[in-house]
Amino acid sequence: MNIIIGCDHGALELKNFISTRLEGAGHSLTDIGCYDTTPVDYPDIAEELCHRLLKEHYDFGILLCGTGIGISIAANKINGIRAAHLSDTYSAAMAKAHNNANVITLGGRTLGCELAYSIVDSYMNAKFLGGIHEERINKISALES
Ligand code: RB5
């Protein structure tokens, strides 16, 4: 898959871990930073990643901050983004199957690296079910206007 990833200073280690694993599994990663632990503002990372996701051709995006919450809230302000903040593998699969989330968000200070990767893997292995779920997503889109 073609994936875009970004984090703030609260999740640098987790971003690097997930990126290494995904690249090792043969996926293509575009890393928009941050690249060191100098504090950055997570809304700026969310804005850049989401706008690129909507303009360029990625399968999905991964956003990380300390908790995964702030960056999720920011991402969901952008029309066309359905960001799911995840902390378990079942929700990860449902985020794809029912919500067709195009961004997943994770917490670098709340999740162990292995659990976080399992969450990403569960999301990637799930398929969007369409049907009634698509109709509900269309209702979400209608809320944007
Ligand atoms: C940064 O200190 C922290 O607030 C941020 O990474 C995130 O947890 C916000 O939701």
PDB file of C-alpha atoms and ligand atoms in Angstrom:
ATOM      1  CA  MET A   1       0.000   0.000   0.000  1.00  0.00           C
ATOM      2  CA  ASN A   2       0.944   3.630  -0.434  1.00  0.00           C
ATOM      3  CA  ILE A   3       0.804   5.299   2.982  1.00  0.00           C
ATOM      4  CA  ILE A   4       1.432   8.819   4.275  1.00  0.00           C
ATOM      5  CA  ILE A   5       2.516   9.193   7.904  1.00  0.00           C
ATOM      6  CA  GLY A   6       3.149  12.097  10.263  1.00  0.00           C
ATOM      7  CA  CYS A   7       3.594  12.761  13.958  1.00  0.00           C
ATOM      8  CA  ASP A   8       4.321  15.431  16.525  1.00  0.00           C
ATOM      9  CA  HIS A   9       7.151  15.247  19.069  1.00  0.00           C
ATOM     10  CA  GLY A  10       5.005  13.072  21.364  1.00  0.00           C
ATOM     11  CA  ALA A  11       5.107  10.101  18.992  1.00  0.00           C
ATOM     12  CA  LEU A  12       8.397  10.216  17.117  1.00  0.00           C
ATOM     13  CA  GLU A  13       9.566   6.843  18.383  1.00  0.00           C
ATOM     14  CA  LEU A  14       6.273   5.163  17.489  1.00  0.00           C
ATOM     15  CA  LYS A  15       6.252   6.744  14.025  1.00  0.00           C
ATOM     16  CA  ASN A  16       9.747   5.435  13.366  1.00  0.00           C
ATOM     17  CA  PHE A  17       8.828   1.947  14.623  1.00  0.00           C
ATOM     18  CA  ILE A  18       5.671   1.713  12.514  1.00  0.00           C
ATOM     19  CA  SER A  19       7.423   3.132   9.439  1.00  0.00           C
ATOM     20  CA  THR A  20      10.249   0.610   9.685  1.00  0.00           C
ATOM     21  CA  ARG A  21       7.770  -2.271  10.042  1.00  0.00           C
ATOM     22  CA  LEU A  22       5.602  -1.123   7.156  1.00  0.00           C
ATOM     23  CA  GLU A  23       8.572  -0.596   4.855  1.00  0.00           C
ATOM     24  CA  GLY A  24       9.913  -3.996   5.886  1.00  0.00           C
ATOM     25  CA  ALA A  25       6.563  -5.472   4.827  1.00  0.00           C
ATOM     26  CA  GLY A  26       6.950  -3.880   1.378  1.00  0.00           C
ATOM     27  CA  HIS A  27       4.701  -0.831   1.754  1.00  0.00           C
ATOM     28  CA  SER A  28       5.582   2.600   0.404  1.00  0.00           C
ATOM     29  CA  LEU A  29       5.826   5.336   3.059  1.00  0.00           C
ATOM     30  CA  THR A  30       5.797   9.114   2.681  1.00  0.00           C
ATOM     31  CA  ASP A  31       6.960  10.618   5.983  1.00  0.00           C
ATOM     32  CA  ILE A  32       6.007  14.280   6.471  1.00  0.00           C
ATOM     33  CA  GLY A  33       7.766  14.550   9.875  1.00  0.00           C
ATOM     34  CA  CYS A  34       8.400  15.589  12.491  1.00  0.00           C
ATOM     35  CA  TYR A  35      11.924  14.186  12.461  1.00  0.00           C
ATOM     36  CA  ASP A  36      13.195  15.085  15.929  1.00  0.00           C
ATOM     37  CA  THR A  37      11.789  15.835  19.393  1.00  0.00           C
ATOM     38  CA  THR A  38      11.671  19.604  18.990  1.00  0.00           C
ATOM     39  CA  PRO A  39       8.081  20.514  19.933  1.00  0.00           C
ATOM     40  CA  VAL A  40       5.735  21.059  17.003  1.00  0.00           C
ATOM     41  CA  ASP A  41       2.005  21.791  16.925  1.00  0.00           C
ATOM     42  CA  TYR A  42      -0.040  18.701  16.044  1.00  0.00           C
ATOM     43  CA  PRO A  43      -2.733  20.680  14.122  1.00  0.00           C
ATOM     44  CA  ASP A  44      -0.015  21.719  11.634  1.00  0.00           C
ATOM     45  CA  ILE A  45       0.969  18.079  11.052  1.00  0.00           C
ATOM     46  CA  ALA A  46      -2.685  17.043  10.684  1.00  0.00           C
ATOM     47  CA  GLU A  47      -3.345  19.857   8.206  1.00  0.00           C
ATOM     48  CA  GLU A  48      -0.379  19.025   5.981  1.00  0.00           C
ATOM     49  CA  LEU A  49      -0.981  15.279   5.934  1.00  0.00           C
ATOM     50  CA  CYS A  50      -4.714  15.546   5.313  1.00  0.00           C
ATOM     51  CA  HIS A  51      -4.381  18.049   2.489  1.00  0.00           C
ATOM     52  CA  ARG A  52      -1.754  15.876   0.809  1.00  0.00           C
ATOM     53  CA  LEU A  53      -3.901  12.771   1.318  1.00  0.00           C
ATOM     54  CA  LEU A  54      -6.819  14.454  -0.417  1.00  0.00           C
ATOM     55  CA  LYS A  55      -4.669  15.770  -3.301  1.00  0.00           C
ATOM     56  CA  GLU A  56      -2.189  12.963  -3.889  1.00  0.00           C
ATOM     57  CA  HIS A  57      -2.663   9.227  -4.260  1.00  0.00           C
ATOM     58  CA  TYR A  58      -2.340   7.418  -0.939  1.00  0.00           C
ATOM     59  CA  ASP A  59      -4.340   4.451   0.325  1.00  0.00           C
ATOM     60  CA  PHE A  60      -4.597   6.018   3.777  1.00  0.00           C
ATOM     61  CA  GLY A  61      -2.814   8.178   6.343  1.00  0.00           C
ATOM     62  CA  ILE A  62      -1.406   7.563   9.802  1.00  0.00           C
ATOM     63  CA  LEU A  63      -1.224  10.458  12.273  1.00  0.00           C
ATOM     64  CA  LEU A  64       0.391  10.186  15.684  1.00  0.00           C
ATOM     65  CA  CYS A  65       0.672  12.491  18.680  1.00  0.00           C
ATOM     66  CA  GLY A  66       1.109  11.878  22.401  1.00  0.00           C
ATOM     67  CA  THR A  67      -2.400  10.508  22.872  1.00  0.00           C
ATOM     68  CA  GLY A  68      -3.615  10.433  19.270  1.00  0.00           C
ATOM     69  CA  ILE A  69      -6.542  12.580  20.379  1.00  0.00           C
ATOM     70  CA  GLY A  70      -5.525  16.125  19.441  1.00  0.00           C
ATOM     71  CA  ILE A  71      -4.306  15.143  16.006  1.00  0.00           C
ATOM     72  CA  SER A  72      -7.546  13.210  15.418  1.00  0.00           C
ATOM     73  CA  ILE A  73      -9.690  16.183  16.401  1.00  0.00           C
ATOM     74  CA  ALA A  74      -7.670  18.417  14.070  1.00  0.00           C
ATOM     75  CA  ALA A  75      -7.816  15.971  11.145  1.00  0.00           C
ATOM     76  CA  ASN A  76     -11.578  15.587  11.449  1.00  0.00           C
ATOM     77  CA  LYS A  77     -12.029  19.352  10.921  1.00  0.00           C
ATOM     78  CA  ILE A  78     -10.958  18.901   7.295  1.00  0.00           C
ATOM     79  CA  ASN A  79     -13.724  18.060   4.825  1.00  0.00           C
ATOM     80  CA  GLY A  80     -13.284  14.608   3.333  1.00  0.00           C
ATOM     81  CA  ILE A  81     -11.240  13.264   6.227  1.00  0.00           C
ATOM     82  CA  ARG A  82     -12.594  10.461   8.381  1.00  0.00           C
ATOM     83  CA  ALA A  83      -9.962  10.026  11.090  1.00  0.00           C
ATOM     84  CA  ALA A  84     -10.347   7.180  13.581  1.00  0.00           C
ATOM     85  CA  HIS A  85      -8.494   7.385  16.869  1.00  0.00           C
ATOM     86  CA  LEU A  86      -7.595   3.791  17.688  1.00  0.00           C
ATOM     87  CA  SER A  87      -6.356   1.887  20.708  1.00  0.00           C
ATOM     88  CA  ASP A  88      -7.538  -1.684  19.990  1.00  0.00           C
ATOM     89  CA  THR A  89      -7.507  -4.069  17.046  1.00  0.00           C
ATOM     90  CA  TYR A  90     -11.289  -4.667  16.857  1.00  0.00           C
ATOM     91  CA  SER A  91     -11.977  -0.945  16.470  1.00  0.00           C
ATOM     92  CA  ALA A  92      -9.193  -0.805  13.891  1.00  0.00           C
ATOM     93  CA  ALA A  93     -10.944  -3.392  11.716  1.00  0.00           C
ATOM     94  CA  MET A  94     -14.312  -1.647  12.193  1.00  0.00           C
ATOM     95  CA  ALA A  95     -12.791   1.728  11.328  1.00  0.00           C
ATOM     96  CA  LYS A  96     -12.201   0.300   7.861  1.00  0.00           C
ATOM     97  CA  ALA A  97     -15.166  -2.093   7.541  1.00  0.00           C
ATOM     98  CA  HIS A  98     -17.882   0.289   8.770  1.00  0.00           C
ATOM     99  CA  ASN A  99     -16.433   3.802   8.712  1.00  0.00           C
ATOM    100  CA  ASN A 100     -14.035   3.587   5.758  1.00  0.00           C
ATOM    101  CA  ALA A 101     -11.661   5.780   7.761  1.00  0.00           C
ATOM    102  CA  ASN A 102      -9.022   7.321   5.521  1.00  0.00           C
ATOM    103  CA  VAL A 103      -6.813   8.341   8.436  1.00  0.00           C
ATOM    104  CA  ILE A 104      -5.995   6.429  11.607  1.00  0.00           C
ATOM    105  CA  THR A 105      -4.533   8.114  14.668  1.00  0.00           C
ATOM    106  CA  LEU A 106      -2.485   6.553  17.433  1.00  0.00           C
ATOM    107  CA  GLY A 107      -0.933   7.695  20.705  1.00  0.00           C
ATOM    108  CA  GLY A 108       2.824   7.499  21.081  1.00  0.00           C
ATOM    109  CA  ARG A 109       2.584   7.919  24.851  1.00  0.00           C
ATOM    110  CA  THR A 110      -0.314   5.520  25.356  1.00  0.00           C
ATOM    111  CA  LEU A 111       0.418   2.495  23.160  1.00  0.00           C
ATOM    112  CA  GLY A 112       3.247   0.018  23.107  1.00  0.00           C
ATOM    113  CA  CYS A 113       4.906  -0.317  19.718  1.00  0.00           C
ATOM    114  CA  GLU A 114       3.780  -3.912  19.101  1.00  0.00           C
ATOM    115  CA  LEU A 115       0.146  -3.190  19.969  1.00  0.00           C
ATOM    116  CA  ALA A 116       0.232  -0.089  17.795  1.00  0.00           C
ATOM    117  CA  TYR A 117       1.547  -2.085  14.839  1.00  0.00           C
ATOM    118  CA  SER A 118      -1.137  -4.764  15.371  1.00  0.00           C
ATOM    119  CA  ILE A 119      -3.734  -1.995  15.249  1.00  0.00           C
ATOM    120  CA  VAL A 120      -2.343  -0.694  11.945  1.00  0.00           C
ATOM    121  CA  ASP A 121      -2.212  -4.243  10.585  1.00  0.00           C
ATOM    122  CA  SER A 122      -5.853  -4.964  11.590  1.00  0.00           C
ATOM    123  CA  TYR A 123      -7.007  -1.801   9.853  1.00  0.00           C
ATOM    124  CA  MET A 124      -5.035  -2.637   6.705  1.00  0.00           C
ATOM    125  CA  ASN A 125      -6.374  -6.192   6.532  1.00  0.00           C
ATOM    126  CA  ALA A 126     -10.015  -5.118   6.816  1.00  0.00           C
ATOM    127  CA  LYS A 127     -12.283  -4.309   3.855  1.00  0.00           C
ATOM    128  CA  PHE A 128     -14.936  -1.608   3.646  1.00  0.00           C
ATOM    129  CA  LEU A 129     -18.349  -3.321   3.609  1.00  0.00           C
ATOM    130  CA  GLY A 130     -20.266  -0.607   1.726  1.00  0.00           C
ATOM    131  CA  GLY A 131     -24.093  -0.876   1.628  1.00  0.00           C
ATOM    132  CA  ILE A 132     -25.735   0.647   4.686  1.00  0.00           C
ATOM    133  CA  HIS A 133     -22.319   1.736   5.921  1.00  0.00           C
ATOM    134  CA  GLU A 134     -21.779   3.758   2.775  1.00  0.00           C
ATOM    135  CA  GLU A 135     -25.157   5.411   3.244  1.00  0.00           C
ATOM    136  CA  ARG A 136     -24.158   6.391   6.793  1.00  0.00           C
ATOM    137  CA  ILE A 137     -20.853   7.773   5.586  1.00  0.00           C
ATOM    138  CA  ASN A 138     -22.745   9.833   3.016  1.00  0.00           C
ATOM    139  CA  LYS A 139     -24.672  11.305   5.960  1.00  0.00           C
ATOM    140  CA  ILE A 140     -21.373  12.201   7.612  1.00  0.00           C
ATOM    141  CA  SER A 141     -20.296  13.931   4.390  1.00  0.00           C
ATOM    142  CA  ALA A 142     -23.577  15.860   4.349  1.00  0.00           C
ATOM    143  CA  LEU A 143     -22.675  17.271   7.774  1.00  0.00           C
ATOM    144  CA  GLU A 144     -19.645  18.925   6.213  1.00  0.00           C
ATOM    145  CA  SER A 145     -21.671  21.391   4.157  1.00  0.00           C
TER     146      SER A 145
HETATM  147  C1  RB5 B   1       1.957  17.430  23.033  1.00  0.00           C
HETATM  148  O1  RB5 B   1       2.546  17.640  24.271  1.00  0.00           O
HETATM  149  C2  RB5 B   1       0.645  16.684  23.225  1.00  0.00           C
HETATM  150  O2  RB5 B   1      -0.313  17.550  23.733  1.00  0.00           O
HETATM  151  C3  RB5 B   1       0.194  16.080  21.930  1.00  0.00           C
HETATM  152  O3  RB5 B   1       1.155  15.200  21.478  1.00  0.00           O
HETATM  153  C4  RB5 B   1      -1.103  15.282  21.954  1.00  0.00           C
HETATM  154  O4  RB5 B   1      -1.083  14.336  22.960  1.00  0.00           O
HETATM  155  C5  RB5 B   1      -2.343  16.072  21.919  1.00  0.00           C
HETATM  156  O5  RB5 B   1      -3.457  15.518  21.849  1.00  0.00           O
END
